[in-house]
Amino acid sequence: MSAESVLIPDDRAFSNFKEECGSDEGWSLTYNKTGMTVWTQTIGGDEEKSLHKIKCRMACKDVPAETMYDVLHDIEYRRKWDANVIETFDIGKLTVNADVGYYSWKCPKPLRNRDVITLRSWLPMGSDYIIINYSVKHAKYPPKKDMVRAVSIQTGYLIQSHGPDHCTLTYLAHVDPKGSLPKWVVNKSSQFLAPKAMKKISKACLKYGEWKQRHNPGFKPWLYPEQTTLPTIPVSELSIQHADSLENIDESTLSEMQTREERDSD
């Protein structure tokens, strides 16, 4: 791949992602409670400044794999259950199983909020489902002054079916949040934020069927691409979003401000 080429993931990319989701090599276990496991991996020698990967795996005993797949795709439903979302929308489609979208989210105080533009692609593989994304640039959506533009090097979900009402969800993220972050942010992500986010997804799945019945129940363009109303955009309008081309925000000296939500959480 050349420095600026944008490629839509092929079957090999999906297979490699699935393999990394199942691999233990190079990962450090940081959390293991009640059906939830979290690992982290440091990329580079300087732990304070280097990039981190995080991998979370959760058993969902009352959630079919198909429902989990729908919930992770359904952008309208995400606006309802994702308390961290500030704004999210689809920009355009590339192929029947790839699109480009925008997502901004609230960060733990006192950090500045982040946003990202990603190329997302998805693929059913037997009884499993995979959704992966990475950051791209689009001329119509430059970085905003009140946000820090983060970079997804590769982020995704692997959903594995274990029968009609049981699945396992693995979340794997290799993200550059931009800026020199304090170590408590990395620790908090693996010990608190990531498991909490996964549990919210699982709870959202339990309520999806009822919600979807009242909100355009037959509309699932991720399953039926002929339903999409997104404009087609050429890959030539996109380029790779390199982290080093973005403003670097130094937040390493900020101390943690505990929110009421965290104090009250179980």
GROMACS .gro file of C-alpha atoms in nm:
model
  266
    1MET     CA    1   0.000   0.000   0.000
    2SER     CA    2   0.135   0.340  -0.091
    3ALA     CA    3   0.143   0.616   0.168
    4GLU     CA    4  -0.185   0.777   0.064
    5SER     CA    5  -0.385   0.499  -0.100
    6VAL     CA    6  -0.724   0.415   0.044
    7LEU     CA    7  -0.818   0.051   0.004
    8ILE     CA    8  -1.145  -0.118   0.086
    9PRO     CA    9  -1.070  -0.421   0.309
   10ASP     CA   10  -1.061  -0.754   0.126
   11ASP     CA   11  -1.122  -1.107   0.258
   12ARG     CA   12  -0.763  -1.129   0.381
   13ALA     CA   13  -0.805  -0.815   0.592
   14PHE     CA   14  -1.113  -0.963   0.759
   15SER     CA   15  -0.938  -1.295   0.819
   16ASN     CA   16  -0.635  -1.120   0.970
   17PHE     CA   17  -0.859  -0.917   1.199
   18LYS     CA   18  -1.041  -1.231   1.317
   19GLU     CA   19  -0.708  -1.402   1.382
   20GLU     CA   20  -0.581  -1.111   1.592
   21CYS     CA   21  -0.904  -1.111   1.794
   22GLY     CA   22  -0.834  -1.471   1.893
   23SER     CA   23  -0.460  -1.440   1.954
   24ASP     CA   24  -0.303  -1.405   2.301
   25GLU     CA   25   0.050  -1.336   2.180
   26GLY     CA   26   0.181  -0.995   2.287
   27TRP     CA   27  -0.128  -0.905   2.491
   28SER     CA   28  -0.135  -0.825   2.864
   29LEU     CA   29  -0.445  -0.921   3.062
   30THR     CA   30  -0.576  -0.617   3.254
   31TYR     CA   31  -0.936  -0.707   3.346
   32ASN     CA   32  -1.122  -1.036   3.390
   33LYS     CA   33  -1.464  -1.032   3.563
   34THR     CA   34  -1.807  -1.184   3.506
   35GLY     CA   35  -1.778  -1.280   3.141
   36MET     CA   36  -1.569  -0.975   3.045
   37THR     CA   37  -1.199  -0.989   2.959
   38VAL     CA   38  -0.975  -0.696   2.859
   39TRP     CA   39  -0.621  -0.702   2.724
   40THR     CA   40  -0.387  -0.419   2.627
   41GLN     CA   41  -0.079  -0.402   2.409
   42THR     CA   42   0.181  -0.125   2.391
   43ILE     CA   43   0.313  -0.032   2.047
   44GLY     CA   44   0.657   0.123   2.078
   45GLY     CA   45   0.906   0.149   2.362
   46ASP     CA   46   0.793   0.458   2.551
   47GLU     CA   47   0.486   0.353   2.746
   48GLU     CA   48   0.392   0.712   2.827
   49LYS     CA   49   0.382   0.829   2.465
   50SER     CA   50   0.340   0.515   2.257
   51LEU     CA   51   0.020   0.391   2.102
   52HIS     CA   52  -0.190   0.130   2.273
   53LYS     CA   53  -0.413  -0.145   2.147
   54ILE     CA   54  -0.705  -0.262   2.354
   55LYS     CA   55  -0.904  -0.582   2.313
   56CYS     CA   56  -1.227  -0.661   2.500
   57ARG     CA   57  -1.421  -0.985   2.488
   58MET     CA   58  -1.767  -1.028   2.634
   59ALA     CA   59  -2.001  -1.327   2.654
   60CYS     CA   60  -2.363  -1.234   2.579
   61LYS     CA   61  -2.586  -1.521   2.688
   62ASP     CA   62  -2.921  -1.368   2.591
   63VAL     CA   63  -2.820  -1.199   2.266
   64PRO     CA   64  -2.828  -1.362   1.921
   65ALA     CA   65  -2.531  -1.277   1.698
   66GLU     CA   66  -2.771  -1.132   1.440
   67THR     CA   67  -2.911  -0.884   1.694
   68MET     CA   68  -2.564  -0.774   1.802
   69TYR     CA   69  -2.474  -0.716   1.437
   70ASP     CA   70  -2.786  -0.505   1.383
   71VAL     CA   71  -2.726  -0.295   1.695
   72LEU     CA   72  -2.365  -0.217   1.599
   73HIS     CA   73  -2.481  -0.107   1.254
   74ASP     CA   74  -2.799   0.085   1.336
   75ILE     CA   75  -2.693   0.450   1.353
   76GLU     CA   76  -3.039   0.572   1.459
   77TYR     CA   77  -3.045   0.333   1.752
   78ARG     CA   78  -2.690   0.430   1.852
   79ARG     CA   79  -2.809   0.785   1.910
   80LYS     CA   80  -3.050   0.643   2.167
   81TRP     CA   81  -2.826   0.410   2.369
   82ASP     CA   82  -2.475   0.555   2.328
   83ALA     CA   83  -2.446   0.818   2.601
   84ASN     CA   84  -2.100   0.920   2.481
   85VAL     CA   85  -2.205   1.011   2.128
   86ILE     CA   86  -2.210   1.380   2.041
   87GLU     CA   87  -2.284   1.348   1.671
   88THR     CA   88  -2.280   1.059   1.425
   89PHE     CA   89  -2.384   1.035   1.061
   90ASP     CA   90  -2.304   0.849   0.740
   91ILE     CA   91  -2.128   1.047   0.465
   92GLY     CA   92  -2.158   0.810   0.171
   93LYS     CA   93  -2.125   0.454   0.047
   94LEU     CA   94  -1.828   0.306  -0.137
   95THR     CA   95  -1.955  -0.047  -0.211
   96VAL     CA   96  -2.239  -0.271  -0.094
   97ASN     CA   97  -2.042  -0.343   0.224
   98ALA     CA   98  -1.834  -0.031   0.280
   99ASP     CA   99  -1.916   0.329   0.369
  100VAL     CA  100  -1.767   0.643   0.521
  101GLY     CA  101  -1.900   0.805   0.836
  102TYR     CA  102  -1.843   1.065   1.107
  103TYR     CA  103  -1.849   1.005   1.483
  104SER     CA  104  -1.772   1.239   1.772
  105TRP     CA  105  -1.771   1.143   2.138
  106LYS     CA  106  -1.736   1.277   2.488
  107CYS     CA  107  -1.403   1.211   2.660
  108PRO     CA  108  -1.342   1.182   3.035
  109LYS     CA  109  -1.311   1.526   3.191
  110PRO     CA  110  -1.096   1.732   3.167
  111LEU     CA  111  -0.985   1.598   2.826
  112ARG     CA  112  -1.111   1.759   2.507
  113ASN     CA  113  -1.373   1.567   2.311
  114ARG     CA  114  -1.265   1.366   2.006
  115ASP     CA  115  -1.401   1.297   1.661
  116VAL     CA  116  -1.310   1.070   1.374
  117ILE     CA  117  -1.395   1.003   1.009
  118THR     CA  118  -1.367   0.639   0.915
  119LEU     CA  119  -1.400   0.401   0.625
  120ARG     CA  120  -1.608   0.114   0.760
  121SER     CA  121  -1.652  -0.226   0.605
  122TRP     CA  122  -1.843  -0.535   0.717
  123LEU     CA  123  -1.865  -0.901   0.627
  124PRO     CA  124  -2.057  -1.206   0.751
  125MET     CA  125  -1.820  -1.506   0.774
  126GLY     CA  126  -2.017  -1.825   0.826
  127SER     CA  127  -2.193  -1.784   1.162
  128ASP     CA  128  -1.967  -1.491   1.253
  129TYR     CA  129  -1.986  -1.122   1.167
  130ILE     CA  130  -1.702  -0.870   1.137
  131ILE     CA  131  -1.711  -0.490   1.122
  132ILE     CA  132  -1.381  -0.302   1.081
  133ASN     CA  133  -1.283   0.059   1.020
  134TYR     CA  134  -0.986   0.290   0.978
  135SER     CA  135  -0.946   0.666   0.954
  136VAL     CA  136  -0.967   0.857   0.629
  137LYS     CA  137  -0.971   1.223   0.527
  138HIS     CA  138  -1.251   1.387   0.331
  139ALA     CA  139  -1.216   1.746   0.210
  140LYS     CA  140  -1.570   1.839   0.318
  141TYR     CA  141  -1.510   1.730   0.677
  142PRO     CA  142  -1.187   1.889   0.806
  143PRO     CA  143  -1.093   1.886   1.178
  144LYS     CA  144  -1.310   2.109   1.398
  145LYS     CA  145  -1.173   2.376   1.629
  146ASP     CA  146  -1.354   2.247   1.936
  147MET     CA  147  -1.258   1.881   1.879
  148VAL     CA  148  -0.940   1.676   1.867
  149ARG     CA  149  -0.938   1.465   1.550
  150ALA     CA  150  -0.844   1.113   1.660
  151VAL     CA  151  -0.709   0.844   1.429
  152SER     CA  152  -0.837   0.488   1.404
  153ILE     CA  153  -0.546   0.285   1.270
  154GLN     CA  154  -0.777  -0.015   1.281
  155THR     CA  155  -1.080  -0.072   1.500
  156GLY     CA  156  -1.346  -0.336   1.479
  157TYR     CA  157  -1.586  -0.592   1.618
  158LEU     CA  158  -1.596  -0.970   1.585
  159ILE     CA  159  -1.931  -1.129   1.668
  160GLN     CA  160  -1.923  -1.508   1.711
  161SER     CA  161  -2.245  -1.706   1.731
  162HIS     CA  162  -2.282  -1.983   1.992
  163GLY     CA  163  -2.639  -2.084   1.921
  164PRO     CA  164  -2.970  -1.903   1.873
  165ASP     CA  165  -2.947  -1.687   2.187
  166HIS     CA  166  -2.577  -1.664   2.271
  167CYS     CA  167  -2.285  -1.481   2.115
  168THR     CA  168  -1.941  -1.349   2.200
  169LEU     CA  169  -1.843  -0.992   2.112
  170THR     CA  170  -1.476  -0.900   2.072
  171TYR     CA  171  -1.380  -0.534   2.033
  172LEU     CA  172  -1.029  -0.461   1.907
  173ALA     CA  173  -0.904  -0.104   1.881
  174HIS     CA  174  -0.574   0.040   1.760
  175VAL     CA  175  -0.639   0.410   1.794
  176ASP     CA  176  -0.424   0.720   1.818
  177PRO     CA  177  -0.640   0.957   2.028
  178LYS     CA  178  -0.393   1.235   1.939
  179GLY     CA  179  -0.210   1.422   2.207
  180SER     CA  180   0.011   1.316   2.496
  181LEU     CA  181  -0.238   1.155   2.730
  182PRO     CA  182  -0.186   1.106   3.103
  183LYS     CA  183  -0.133   0.745   3.209
  184TRP     CA  184  -0.459   0.742   3.407
  185VAL     CA  185  -0.649   0.768   3.078
  186VAL     CA  186  -0.494   0.445   2.948
  187ASN     CA  187  -0.555   0.269   3.280
  188LYS     CA  188  -0.909   0.399   3.301
  189SER     CA  189  -0.985   0.286   2.947
  190SER     CA  190  -0.891  -0.074   3.020
  191GLN     CA  191  -1.020  -0.098   3.377
  192PHE     CA  192  -1.343   0.100   3.354
  193LEU     CA  193  -1.444   0.265   3.028
  194ALA     CA  194  -1.405  -0.029   2.788
  195PRO     CA  195  -1.591  -0.287   3.003
  196LYS     CA  196  -1.864  -0.033   3.077
  197ALA     CA  197  -1.908   0.046   2.707
  198MET     CA  198  -1.931  -0.325   2.621
  199LYS     CA  199  -2.198  -0.380   2.886
  200LYS     CA  200  -2.399  -0.089   2.743
  201ILE     CA  201  -2.390  -0.253   2.401
  202SER     CA  202  -2.517  -0.580   2.548
  203LYS     CA  203  -2.801  -0.403   2.733
  204ALA     CA  204  -2.889  -0.213   2.416
  205CYS     CA  205  -2.925  -0.544   2.233
  206LEU     CA  206  -3.191  -0.663   2.479
  207LYS     CA  207  -3.411  -0.362   2.396
  208TYR     CA  208  -3.344  -0.345   2.023
  209GLY     CA  209  -3.623  -0.573   1.902
  210GLU     CA  210  -3.894  -0.367   2.071
  211TRP     CA  211  -3.738  -0.037   1.959
  212LYS     CA  212  -3.691  -0.151   1.599
  213GLN     CA  213  -4.055  -0.256   1.571
  214ARG     CA  214  -4.147   0.109   1.625
  215HIS     CA  215  -3.871   0.258   1.406
  216ASN     CA  216  -3.879   0.149   1.042
  217PRO     CA  217  -3.856  -0.225   1.123
  218GLY     CA  218  -3.778  -0.344   0.771
  219PHE     CA  219  -3.498  -0.093   0.708
  220LYS     CA  220  -3.159  -0.263   0.746
  221PRO     CA  221  -2.932  -0.147   0.463
  222TRP     CA  222  -2.636  -0.331   0.616
  223LEU     CA  223  -2.824  -0.653   0.532
  224TYR     CA  224  -3.014  -0.526   0.227
  225PRO     CA  225  -2.783  -0.284   0.040
  226GLU     CA  226  -3.054  -0.199  -0.212
  227GLN     CA  227  -3.227  -0.006   0.071
  228THR     CA  228  -2.947   0.246   0.117
  229THR     CA  229  -3.018   0.611   0.046
  230LEU     CA  230  -2.655   0.718   0.084
  231PRO     CA  231  -2.483   0.885  -0.211
  232THR     CA  232  -2.203   0.688  -0.371
  233ILE     CA  233  -1.866   0.856  -0.325
  234PRO     CA  234  -1.553   0.758  -0.519
  235VAL     CA  235  -1.254   0.629  -0.325
  236SER     CA  236  -1.051   0.899  -0.501
  237GLU     CA  237  -1.220   1.160  -0.277
  238LEU     CA  238  -1.059   0.997   0.028
  239SER     CA  239  -0.705   0.980   0.158
  240ILE     CA  240  -0.543   0.814   0.456
  241GLN     CA  241  -0.561   1.018   0.776
  242HIS     CA  242  -0.208   1.020   0.916
  243ALA     CA  243  -0.174   1.102   1.284
  244ASP     CA  244   0.139   1.310   1.235
  245SER     CA  245  -0.049   1.554   1.008
  246LEU     CA  246  -0.287   1.653   1.287
  247GLU     CA  247  -0.241   1.895   1.575
  248ASN     CA  248  -0.082   1.728   1.876
  249ILE     CA  249  -0.254   1.823   2.201
  250ASP     CA  250  -0.056   1.785   2.523
  251GLU     CA  251  -0.297   1.673   2.795
  252SER     CA  252  -0.043   1.464   2.987
  253THR     CA  253  -0.045   1.690   3.294
  254LEU     CA  254  -0.422   1.692   3.340
  255SER     CA  255  -0.548   1.520   3.651
  256GLU     CA  256  -0.854   1.303   3.663
  257MET     CA  257  -1.193   1.454   3.742
  258GLN     CA  258  -1.428   1.184   3.860
  259THR     CA  259  -1.777   1.222   3.727
  260ARG     CA  260  -2.094   1.155   3.923
  261GLU     CA  261  -2.182   0.879   3.676
  262GLU     CA  262  -1.865   0.690   3.769
  263ARG     CA  263  -1.913   0.737   4.142
  264ASP     CA  264  -2.263   0.600   4.120
  265SER     CA  265  -2.179   0.311   3.888
  266ASP     CA  266  -2.147  -0.043   4.011
   0.00000   0.00000   0.00000
